[in-house]
Coordinates of C-alpha atoms in Angstrom, one line a residue:
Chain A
X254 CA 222.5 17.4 98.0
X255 CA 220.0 14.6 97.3
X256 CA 217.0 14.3 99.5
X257 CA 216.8 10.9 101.5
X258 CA 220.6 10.4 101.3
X259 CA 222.1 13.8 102.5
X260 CA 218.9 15.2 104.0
X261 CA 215.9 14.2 105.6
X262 CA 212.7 16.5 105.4
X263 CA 211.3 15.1 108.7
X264 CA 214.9 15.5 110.6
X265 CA 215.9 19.1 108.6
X266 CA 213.5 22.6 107.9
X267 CA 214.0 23.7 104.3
X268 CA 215.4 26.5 105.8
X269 CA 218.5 24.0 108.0
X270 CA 218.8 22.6 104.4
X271 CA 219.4 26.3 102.5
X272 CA 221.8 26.6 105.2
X273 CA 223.6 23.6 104.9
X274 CA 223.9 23.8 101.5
X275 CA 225.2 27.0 100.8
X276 CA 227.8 26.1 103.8
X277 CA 229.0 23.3 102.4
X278 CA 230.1 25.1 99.3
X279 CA 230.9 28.7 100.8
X280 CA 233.3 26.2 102.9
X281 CA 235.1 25.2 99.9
X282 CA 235.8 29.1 99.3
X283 CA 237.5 30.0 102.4
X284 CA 239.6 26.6 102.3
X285 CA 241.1 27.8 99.7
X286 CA 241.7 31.3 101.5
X287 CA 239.1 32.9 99.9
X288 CA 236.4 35.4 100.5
X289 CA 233.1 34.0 99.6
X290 CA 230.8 36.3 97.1
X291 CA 228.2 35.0 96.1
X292 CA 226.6 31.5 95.0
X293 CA 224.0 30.1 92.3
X294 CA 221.6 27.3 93.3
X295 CA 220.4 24.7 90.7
X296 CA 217.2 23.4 91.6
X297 CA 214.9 20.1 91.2
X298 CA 211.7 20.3 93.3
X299 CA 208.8 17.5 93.4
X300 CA 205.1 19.0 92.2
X301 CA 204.0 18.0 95.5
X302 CA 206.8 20.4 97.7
X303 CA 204.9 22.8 99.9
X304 CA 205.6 26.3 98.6
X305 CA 206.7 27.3 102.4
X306 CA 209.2 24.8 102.0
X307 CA 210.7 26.0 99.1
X308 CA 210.4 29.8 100.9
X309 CA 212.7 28.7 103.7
X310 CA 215.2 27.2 101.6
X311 CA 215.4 30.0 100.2
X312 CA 215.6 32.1 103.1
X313 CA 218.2 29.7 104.2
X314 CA 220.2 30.0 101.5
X315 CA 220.2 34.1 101.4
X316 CA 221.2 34.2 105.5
X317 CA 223.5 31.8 104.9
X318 CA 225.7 33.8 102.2
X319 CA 224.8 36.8 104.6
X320 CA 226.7 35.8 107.2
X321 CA 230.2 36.4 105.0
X322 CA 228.8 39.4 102.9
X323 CA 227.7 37.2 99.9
X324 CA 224.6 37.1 98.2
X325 CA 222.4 34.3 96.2
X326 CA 223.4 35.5 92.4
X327 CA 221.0 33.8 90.6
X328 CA 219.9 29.9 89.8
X329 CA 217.3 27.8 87.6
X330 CA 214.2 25.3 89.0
X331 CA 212.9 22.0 87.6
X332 CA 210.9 19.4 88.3
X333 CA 212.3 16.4 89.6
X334 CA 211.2 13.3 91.6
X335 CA 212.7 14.3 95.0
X336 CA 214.7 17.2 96.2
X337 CA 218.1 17.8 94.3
X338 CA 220.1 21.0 95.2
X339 CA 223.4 21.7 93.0
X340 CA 225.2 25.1 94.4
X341 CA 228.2 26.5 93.1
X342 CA 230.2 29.2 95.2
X343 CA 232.4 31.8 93.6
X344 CA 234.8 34.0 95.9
X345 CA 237.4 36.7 95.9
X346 CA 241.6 35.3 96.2
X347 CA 242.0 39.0 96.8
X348 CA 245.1 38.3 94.1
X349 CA 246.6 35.5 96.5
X350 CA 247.0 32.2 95.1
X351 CA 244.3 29.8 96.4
X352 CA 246.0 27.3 98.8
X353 CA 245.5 23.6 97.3
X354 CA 246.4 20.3 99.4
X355 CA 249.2 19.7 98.0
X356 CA 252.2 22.2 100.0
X357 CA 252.6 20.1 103.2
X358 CA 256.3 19.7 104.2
X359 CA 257.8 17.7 106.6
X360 CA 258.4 19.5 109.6
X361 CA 255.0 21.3 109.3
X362 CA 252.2 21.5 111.8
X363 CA 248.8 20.4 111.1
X364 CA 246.1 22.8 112.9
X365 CA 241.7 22.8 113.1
X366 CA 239.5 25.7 113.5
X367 CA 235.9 25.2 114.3
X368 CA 233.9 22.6 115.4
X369 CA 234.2 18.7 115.2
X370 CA 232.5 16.0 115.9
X371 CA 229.3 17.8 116.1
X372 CA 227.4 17.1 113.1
X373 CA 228.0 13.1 113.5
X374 CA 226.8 13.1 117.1
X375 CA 223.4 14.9 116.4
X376 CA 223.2 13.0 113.4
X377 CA 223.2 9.6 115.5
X378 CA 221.3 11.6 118.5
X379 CA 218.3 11.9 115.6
X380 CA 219.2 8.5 114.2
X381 CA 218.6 6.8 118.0
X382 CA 215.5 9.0 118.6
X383 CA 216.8 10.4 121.3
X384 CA 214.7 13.2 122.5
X385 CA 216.8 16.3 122.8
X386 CA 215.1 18.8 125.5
X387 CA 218.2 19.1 127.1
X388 CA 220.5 22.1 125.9
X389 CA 224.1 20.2 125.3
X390 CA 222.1 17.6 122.7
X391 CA 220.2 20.3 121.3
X392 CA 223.0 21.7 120.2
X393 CA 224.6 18.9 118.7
X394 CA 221.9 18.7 116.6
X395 CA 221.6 22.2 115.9
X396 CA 225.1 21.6 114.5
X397 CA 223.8 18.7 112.1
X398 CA 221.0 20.5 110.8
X399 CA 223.4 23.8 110.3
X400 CA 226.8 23.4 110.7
X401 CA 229.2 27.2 111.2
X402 CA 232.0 26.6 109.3
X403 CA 234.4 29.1 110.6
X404 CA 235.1 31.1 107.2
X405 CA 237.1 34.1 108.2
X406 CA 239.3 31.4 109.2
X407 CA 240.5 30.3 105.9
X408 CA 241.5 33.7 104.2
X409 CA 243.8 34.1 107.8
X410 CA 245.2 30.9 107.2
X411 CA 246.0 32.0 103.9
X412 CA 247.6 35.6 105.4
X413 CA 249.4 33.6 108.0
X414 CA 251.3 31.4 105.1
X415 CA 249.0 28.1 105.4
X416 CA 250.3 25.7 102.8
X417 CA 247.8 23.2 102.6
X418 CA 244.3 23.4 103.3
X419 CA 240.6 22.1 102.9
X420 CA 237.2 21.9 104.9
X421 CA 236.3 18.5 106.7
X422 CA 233.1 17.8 104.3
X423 CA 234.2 13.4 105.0
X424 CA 235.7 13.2 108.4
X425 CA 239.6 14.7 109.8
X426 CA 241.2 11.7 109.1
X427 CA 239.7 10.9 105.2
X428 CA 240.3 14.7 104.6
X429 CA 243.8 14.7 106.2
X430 CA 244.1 11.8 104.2
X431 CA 243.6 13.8 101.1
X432 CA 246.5 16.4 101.7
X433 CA 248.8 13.6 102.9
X434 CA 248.2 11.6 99.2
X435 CA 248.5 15.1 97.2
X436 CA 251.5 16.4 99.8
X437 CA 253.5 12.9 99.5
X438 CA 253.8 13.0 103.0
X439 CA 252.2 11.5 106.0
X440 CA 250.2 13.2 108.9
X441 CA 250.6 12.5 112.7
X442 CA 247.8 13.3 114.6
X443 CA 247.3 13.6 118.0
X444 CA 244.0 12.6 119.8
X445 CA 244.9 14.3 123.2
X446 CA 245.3 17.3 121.7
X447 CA 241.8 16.9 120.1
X448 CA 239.2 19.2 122.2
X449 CA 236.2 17.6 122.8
X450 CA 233.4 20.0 122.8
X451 CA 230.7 19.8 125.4
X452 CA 227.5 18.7 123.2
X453 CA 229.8 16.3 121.5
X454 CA 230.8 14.7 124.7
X455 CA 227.3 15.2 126.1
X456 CA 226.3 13.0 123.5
X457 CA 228.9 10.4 123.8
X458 CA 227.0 10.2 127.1
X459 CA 223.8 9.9 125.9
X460 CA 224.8 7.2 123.4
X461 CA 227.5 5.8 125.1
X462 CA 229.9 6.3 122.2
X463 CA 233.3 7.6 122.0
X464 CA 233.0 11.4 121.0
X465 CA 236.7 10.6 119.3
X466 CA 235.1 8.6 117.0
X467 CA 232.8 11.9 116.0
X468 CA 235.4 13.9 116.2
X469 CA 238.0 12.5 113.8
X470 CA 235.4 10.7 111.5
X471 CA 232.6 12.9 111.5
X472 CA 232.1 14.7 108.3
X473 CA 229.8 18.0 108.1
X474 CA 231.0 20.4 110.6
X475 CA 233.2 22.1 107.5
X476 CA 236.0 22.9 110.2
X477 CA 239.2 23.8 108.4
X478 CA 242.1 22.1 108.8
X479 CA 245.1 23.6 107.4
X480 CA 249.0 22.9 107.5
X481 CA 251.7 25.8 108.0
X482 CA 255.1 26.2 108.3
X483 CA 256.7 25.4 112.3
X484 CA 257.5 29.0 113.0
X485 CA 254.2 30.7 112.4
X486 CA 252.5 32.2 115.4
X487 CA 249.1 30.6 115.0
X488 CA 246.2 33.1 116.7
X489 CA 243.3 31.2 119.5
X490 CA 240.7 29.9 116.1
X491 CA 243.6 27.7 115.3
X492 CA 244.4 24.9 117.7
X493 CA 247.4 22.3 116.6
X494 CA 246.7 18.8 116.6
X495 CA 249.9 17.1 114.9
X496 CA 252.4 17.4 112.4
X497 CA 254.0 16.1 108.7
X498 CA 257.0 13.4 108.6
X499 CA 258.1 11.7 105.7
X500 CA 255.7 8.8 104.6
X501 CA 252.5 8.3 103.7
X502 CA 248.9 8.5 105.1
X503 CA 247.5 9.8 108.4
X504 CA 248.6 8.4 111.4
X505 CA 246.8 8.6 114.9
X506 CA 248.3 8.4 118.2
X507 CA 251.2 6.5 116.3
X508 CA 249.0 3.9 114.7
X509 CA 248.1 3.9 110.8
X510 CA 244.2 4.7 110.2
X511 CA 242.8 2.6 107.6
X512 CA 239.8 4.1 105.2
X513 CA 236.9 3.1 107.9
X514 CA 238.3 5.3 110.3
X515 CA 240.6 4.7 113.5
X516 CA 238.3 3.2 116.0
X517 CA 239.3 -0.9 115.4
X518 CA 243.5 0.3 115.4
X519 CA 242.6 1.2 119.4
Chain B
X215 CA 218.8 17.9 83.7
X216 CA 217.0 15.3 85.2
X217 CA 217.1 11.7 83.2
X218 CA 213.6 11.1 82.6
X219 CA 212.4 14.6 82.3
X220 CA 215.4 16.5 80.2
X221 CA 216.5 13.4 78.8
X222 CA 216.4 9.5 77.9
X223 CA 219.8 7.3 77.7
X224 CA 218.0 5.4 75.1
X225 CA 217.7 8.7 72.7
X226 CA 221.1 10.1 74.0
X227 CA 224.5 8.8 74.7
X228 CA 225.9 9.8 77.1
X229 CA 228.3 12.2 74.9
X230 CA 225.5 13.5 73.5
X231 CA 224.3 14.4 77.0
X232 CA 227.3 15.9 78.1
X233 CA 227.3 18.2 74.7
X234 CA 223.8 19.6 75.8
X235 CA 224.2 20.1 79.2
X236 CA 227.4 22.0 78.6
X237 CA 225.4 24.0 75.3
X238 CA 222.7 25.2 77.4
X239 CA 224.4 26.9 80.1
X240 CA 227.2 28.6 77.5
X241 CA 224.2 29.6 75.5
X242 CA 222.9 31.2 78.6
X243 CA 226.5 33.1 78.9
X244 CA 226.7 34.3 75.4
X245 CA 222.9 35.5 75.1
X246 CA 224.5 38.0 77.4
X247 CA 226.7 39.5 75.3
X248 CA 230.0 37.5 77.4
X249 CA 232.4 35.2 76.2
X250 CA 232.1 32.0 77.9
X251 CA 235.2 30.8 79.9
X252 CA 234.3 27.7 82.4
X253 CA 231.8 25.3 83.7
X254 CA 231.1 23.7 86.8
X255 CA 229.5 20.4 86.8
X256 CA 227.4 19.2 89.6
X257 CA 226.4 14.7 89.1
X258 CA 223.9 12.5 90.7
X259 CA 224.6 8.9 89.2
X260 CA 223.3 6.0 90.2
X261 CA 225.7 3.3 91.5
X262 CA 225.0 0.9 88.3
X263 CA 225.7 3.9 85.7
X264 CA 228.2 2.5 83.4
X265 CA 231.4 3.4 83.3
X266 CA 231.4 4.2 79.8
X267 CA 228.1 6.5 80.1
X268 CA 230.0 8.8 82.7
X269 CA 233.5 9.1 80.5
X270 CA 231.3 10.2 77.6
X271 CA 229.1 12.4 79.3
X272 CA 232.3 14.2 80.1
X273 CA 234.3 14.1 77.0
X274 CA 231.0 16.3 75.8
X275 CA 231.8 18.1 78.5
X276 CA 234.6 18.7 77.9
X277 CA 234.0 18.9 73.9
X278 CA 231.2 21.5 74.2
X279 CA 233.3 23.7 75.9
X280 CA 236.2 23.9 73.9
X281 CA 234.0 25.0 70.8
X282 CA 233.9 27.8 72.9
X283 CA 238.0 28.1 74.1
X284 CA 236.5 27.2 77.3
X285 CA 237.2 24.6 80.3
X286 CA 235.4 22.6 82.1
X287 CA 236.9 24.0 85.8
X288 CA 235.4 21.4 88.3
X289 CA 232.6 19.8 90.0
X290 CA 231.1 17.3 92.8
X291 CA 229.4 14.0 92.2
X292 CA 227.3 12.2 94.1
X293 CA 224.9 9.0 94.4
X294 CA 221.4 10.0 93.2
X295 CA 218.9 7.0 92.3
X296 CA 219.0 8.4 88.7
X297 CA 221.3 10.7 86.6
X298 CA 221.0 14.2 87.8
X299 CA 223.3 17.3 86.2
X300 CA 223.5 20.8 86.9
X301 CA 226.1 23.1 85.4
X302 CA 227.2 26.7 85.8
X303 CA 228.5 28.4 83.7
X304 CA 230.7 31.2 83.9
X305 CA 231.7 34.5 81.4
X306 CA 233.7 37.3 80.5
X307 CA 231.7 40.7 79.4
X308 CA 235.4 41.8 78.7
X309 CA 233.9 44.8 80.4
X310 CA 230.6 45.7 78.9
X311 CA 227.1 45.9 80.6
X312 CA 225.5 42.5 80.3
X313 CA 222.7 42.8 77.9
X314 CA 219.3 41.8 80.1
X315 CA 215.5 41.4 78.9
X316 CA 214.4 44.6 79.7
X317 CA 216.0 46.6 76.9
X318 CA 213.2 46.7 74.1
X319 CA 211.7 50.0 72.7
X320 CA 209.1 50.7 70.4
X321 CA 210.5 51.1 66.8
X322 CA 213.5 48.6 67.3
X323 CA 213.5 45.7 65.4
X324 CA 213.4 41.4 66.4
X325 CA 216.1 39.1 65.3
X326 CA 217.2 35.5 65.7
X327 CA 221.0 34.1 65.1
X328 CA 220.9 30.2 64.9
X329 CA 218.8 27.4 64.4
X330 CA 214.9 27.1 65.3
X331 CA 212.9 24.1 65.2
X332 CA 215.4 21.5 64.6
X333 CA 215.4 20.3 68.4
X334 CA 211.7 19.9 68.5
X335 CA 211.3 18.3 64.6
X336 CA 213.6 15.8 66.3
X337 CA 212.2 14.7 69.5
X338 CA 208.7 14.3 67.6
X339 CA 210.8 12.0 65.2
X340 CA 212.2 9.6 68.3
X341 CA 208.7 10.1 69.6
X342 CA 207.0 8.8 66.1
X343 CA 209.7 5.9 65.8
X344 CA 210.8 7.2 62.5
X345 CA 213.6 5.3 61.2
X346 CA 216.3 8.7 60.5
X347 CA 218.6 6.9 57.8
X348 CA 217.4 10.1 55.1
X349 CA 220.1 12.4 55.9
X350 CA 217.8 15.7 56.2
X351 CA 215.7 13.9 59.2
X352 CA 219.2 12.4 61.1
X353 CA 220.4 16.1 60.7
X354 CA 217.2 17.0 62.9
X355 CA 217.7 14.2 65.3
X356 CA 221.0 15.0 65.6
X357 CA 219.9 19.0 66.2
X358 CA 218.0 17.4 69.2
X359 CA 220.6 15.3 70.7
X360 CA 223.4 17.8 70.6
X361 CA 222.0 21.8 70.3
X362 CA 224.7 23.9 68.5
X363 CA 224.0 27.7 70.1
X364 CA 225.3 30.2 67.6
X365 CA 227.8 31.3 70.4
X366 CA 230.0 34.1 69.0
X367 CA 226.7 35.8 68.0
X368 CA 226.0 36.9 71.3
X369 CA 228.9 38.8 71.8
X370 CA 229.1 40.3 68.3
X371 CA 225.4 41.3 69.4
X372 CA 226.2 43.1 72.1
X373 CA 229.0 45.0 70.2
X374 CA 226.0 46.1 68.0
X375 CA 224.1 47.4 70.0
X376 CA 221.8 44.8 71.2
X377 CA 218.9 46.1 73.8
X378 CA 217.9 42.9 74.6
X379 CA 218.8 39.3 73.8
X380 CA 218.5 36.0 75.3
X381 CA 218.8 32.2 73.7
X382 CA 215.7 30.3 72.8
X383 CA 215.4 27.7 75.1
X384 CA 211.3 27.3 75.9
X385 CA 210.4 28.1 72.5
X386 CA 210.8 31.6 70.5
X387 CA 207.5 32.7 71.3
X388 CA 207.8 31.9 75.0
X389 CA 211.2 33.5 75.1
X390 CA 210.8 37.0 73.5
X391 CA 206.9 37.2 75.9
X392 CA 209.8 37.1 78.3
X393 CA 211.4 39.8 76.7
X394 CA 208.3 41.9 76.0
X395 CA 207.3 41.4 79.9
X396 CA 210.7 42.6 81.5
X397 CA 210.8 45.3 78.6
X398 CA 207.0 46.6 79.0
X399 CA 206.5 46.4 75.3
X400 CA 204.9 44.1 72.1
X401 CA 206.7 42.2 69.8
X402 CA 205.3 41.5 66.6
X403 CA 206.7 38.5 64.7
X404 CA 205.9 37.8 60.9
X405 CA 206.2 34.1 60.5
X406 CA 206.7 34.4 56.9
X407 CA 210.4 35.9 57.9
X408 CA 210.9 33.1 59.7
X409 CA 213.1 30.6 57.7
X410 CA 212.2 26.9 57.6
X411 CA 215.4 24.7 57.3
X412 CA 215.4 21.4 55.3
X413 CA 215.6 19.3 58.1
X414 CA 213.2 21.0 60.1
X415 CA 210.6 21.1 56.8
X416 CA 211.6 17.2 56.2
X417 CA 210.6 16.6 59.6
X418 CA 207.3 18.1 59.2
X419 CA 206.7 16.3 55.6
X420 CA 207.6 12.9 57.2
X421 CA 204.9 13.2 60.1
X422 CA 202.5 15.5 58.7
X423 CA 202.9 18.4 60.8
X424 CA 203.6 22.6 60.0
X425 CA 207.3 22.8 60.8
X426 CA 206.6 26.9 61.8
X427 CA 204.9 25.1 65.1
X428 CA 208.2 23.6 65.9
X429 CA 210.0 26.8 65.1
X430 CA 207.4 29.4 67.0
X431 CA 207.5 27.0 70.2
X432 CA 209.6 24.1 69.8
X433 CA 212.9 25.1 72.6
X434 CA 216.1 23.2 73.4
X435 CA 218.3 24.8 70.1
X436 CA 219.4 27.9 72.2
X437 CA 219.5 30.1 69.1
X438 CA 219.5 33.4 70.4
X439 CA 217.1 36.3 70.2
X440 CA 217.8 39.9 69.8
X441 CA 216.3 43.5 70.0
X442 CA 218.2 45.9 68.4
X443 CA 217.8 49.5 67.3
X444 CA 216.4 49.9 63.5
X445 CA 219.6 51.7 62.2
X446 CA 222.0 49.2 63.4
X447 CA 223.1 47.4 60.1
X448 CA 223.0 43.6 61.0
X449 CA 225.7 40.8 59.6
X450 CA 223.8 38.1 57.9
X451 CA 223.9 35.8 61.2
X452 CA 221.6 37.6 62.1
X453 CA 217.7 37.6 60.1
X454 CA 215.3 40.0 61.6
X455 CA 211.9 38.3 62.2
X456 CA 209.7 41.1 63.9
X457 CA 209.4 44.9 65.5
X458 CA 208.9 45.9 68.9
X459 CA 205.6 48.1 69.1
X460 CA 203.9 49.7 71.8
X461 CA 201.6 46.8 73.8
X462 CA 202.2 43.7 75.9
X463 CA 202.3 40.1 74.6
X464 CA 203.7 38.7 71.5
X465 CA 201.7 39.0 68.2
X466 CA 202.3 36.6 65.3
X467 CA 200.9 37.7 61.9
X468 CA 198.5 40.3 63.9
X469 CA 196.9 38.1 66.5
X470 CA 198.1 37.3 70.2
X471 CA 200.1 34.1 71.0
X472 CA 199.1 32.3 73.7
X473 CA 201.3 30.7 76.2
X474 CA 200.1 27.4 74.5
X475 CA 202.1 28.5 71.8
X476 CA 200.2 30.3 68.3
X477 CA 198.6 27.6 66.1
X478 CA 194.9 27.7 67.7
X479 CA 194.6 31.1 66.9
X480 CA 195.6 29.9 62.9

């Protein structure tokens, strides 16, 4: 994470940054079906960084890994012009084979668990200067500062006999896009069955934007979105919003979307 | 490694980048007594970094590792206004106790595996603007661009007996007041132990400067340092420079080293 292009100090604490980035890569362990265990942090800090800044990232980090039972392992500073923070998260398989991108089947069912959409509509909430007193927006950009990636979800997945799977880091449809390339396969998705959470569509309001446009382009939440076989029972954290046919690329509401998104194939 | 501050393209290709980025953080794993077995890579790169630059800085990568049988395992890259790198390493104690810094007793003895000086010797010859064609300085140059840790000493160390150990990466006598601090102890070097390699000693001829300086605080050729316990009967990779006394700080020839390094108190 690079300060000025995937954080701002005046719109982010150090301590939503330590969150965000351990998230981010604690993510990438329980898409694979992991258990998370611990993670080191590398470092660059300018001279001029107040030293309580540096404390709450740090305390951001450490809660962070708490919340799945991991723990900061270690990590090296440096100088450096702005704020550069490299983590790398290790995790437990628990002797399963990690699940990749690349086992979707046609005939499969594409599923999400956790949130979407809301890290993009608090982003552009903070972007428009919108003030955000009332509790719907707030939390929108609650979920941009620190997103809650749903991780017990992935090692489930990977119990229930997911076959594909990854954290939305870029957006639904660019991720989705990524198992359908390594799967050879395309991926229909459908918007309807797309729940649009209440400070996402709160600010849709607000901005008078189309929370779908969050919601399957937003990056950031780290939802998990995971492909299993038809005939799996799928418990309440996973909600199923399309399927795999033969083809190529992700398809929404029957329509092919392009690299930018969906929003000009309505 | 921050370009600018841990290196300059115009001193280092980008292969021999890759080669020290990789060095340092195996170096780190074998200074534990573990055998190193993959890397993650973590890039900032600016958007007009050529091509070229990125393929060789990971072909070093990739070159470091297998001097040590292991793999470079995977990575994130990013946009950063200037070339940013952070690796992790990762080991195999093949079940021992790491060896730590804390380890050192009085009575033990001080010893070094590798090469001292010829990282530092170097730099201050791209600093001067030497011209390197004599093969002794290019050998020192060389030692700067590209560090070559003695890796299977760490392990072999450990096997030993080692106490304490870690790889010389601030400067020897920086390093071991590391060592002496976590272990509660002196250490006592005798310069006149310390061996001065031809291209380290050419070095100092050509500019007029003590190559022991470079050796006692120059850092960046990850030798490693060791404590171990006086009967242990070292291989000759190993050359014991010093003794572990009762005291804090490290002595050379009888007088305290400053963090400023030890020639103002010559």
């Amino acid at each position: 994470m690079i300060e000025g292009r995937h954080f701002r100090r005046d719109w982010s604490s150090g301590y939503d940054v330590g969150r965000k980035a351990a998230a981010q890569n604690l993510a990438d362990i329980a898409a694979m079906g992991a258990v998370p265990t611990s993670i080191v942090v590398g470092l660059g800090i300018p001279a001029d960084l107040p030293l309580a800044w540096l404390d709450a990232l740090t305390d951001g980090f450490g809660d962070e890994c708490a919340v799945v039972g991991a723990s900061v392992a270690g990590g090296d500073i440096t100088r450096c012009e702005l704020v550069v923070i490299g983590v790398t998260a290790l995790g437990d398989l628990g002797g399963r084979a990690p699940v990749t991108r690349s086992g979707a089947r046609p005939g499969q069912v594409v599923a999400v668990a956790g949130r979407l959409g809301y890290s993009a509509a608090g982003q552009a909430l903070l972007e428009a200067g919108v003030p955000v007193a009332a509790d719907e927006l707030a939390r929108a950009v609650a979920g941009h500062r620190q997103p809650r990636p749903p991780y017990a979800c992935g090692p489930e997945a990977a119990r229930l006999g997911a076959v594909a799977m990854l954290d939305v880091s870029d957006g639904l449809l660019q991720d989705l896009g990524h198992v359908a390339k390594a799967s050879g396969v395309r991926i229909e998705l459908d918007p309807r069955a797309l729940e649009v959470a209440e400070p996402v569509a709160a600010a849709g309001k607000e901005l008078g934007a189309d929370p779908l446009d969050w919601i399957l382009t937003g990056g950031e939440d780290h939802a998990l979105a995971a492909v299993f076989p038809a005939q799996v029972a799928l418990p309440p954290s996973w909600l199923v919003v399309g399927r795999v046919v033969a083809g190529e690329g992700v398809h929404v509401a029957g329509r092919a979307a392009g690299p930018g998104g969906w929003d000009h194939f309505r």
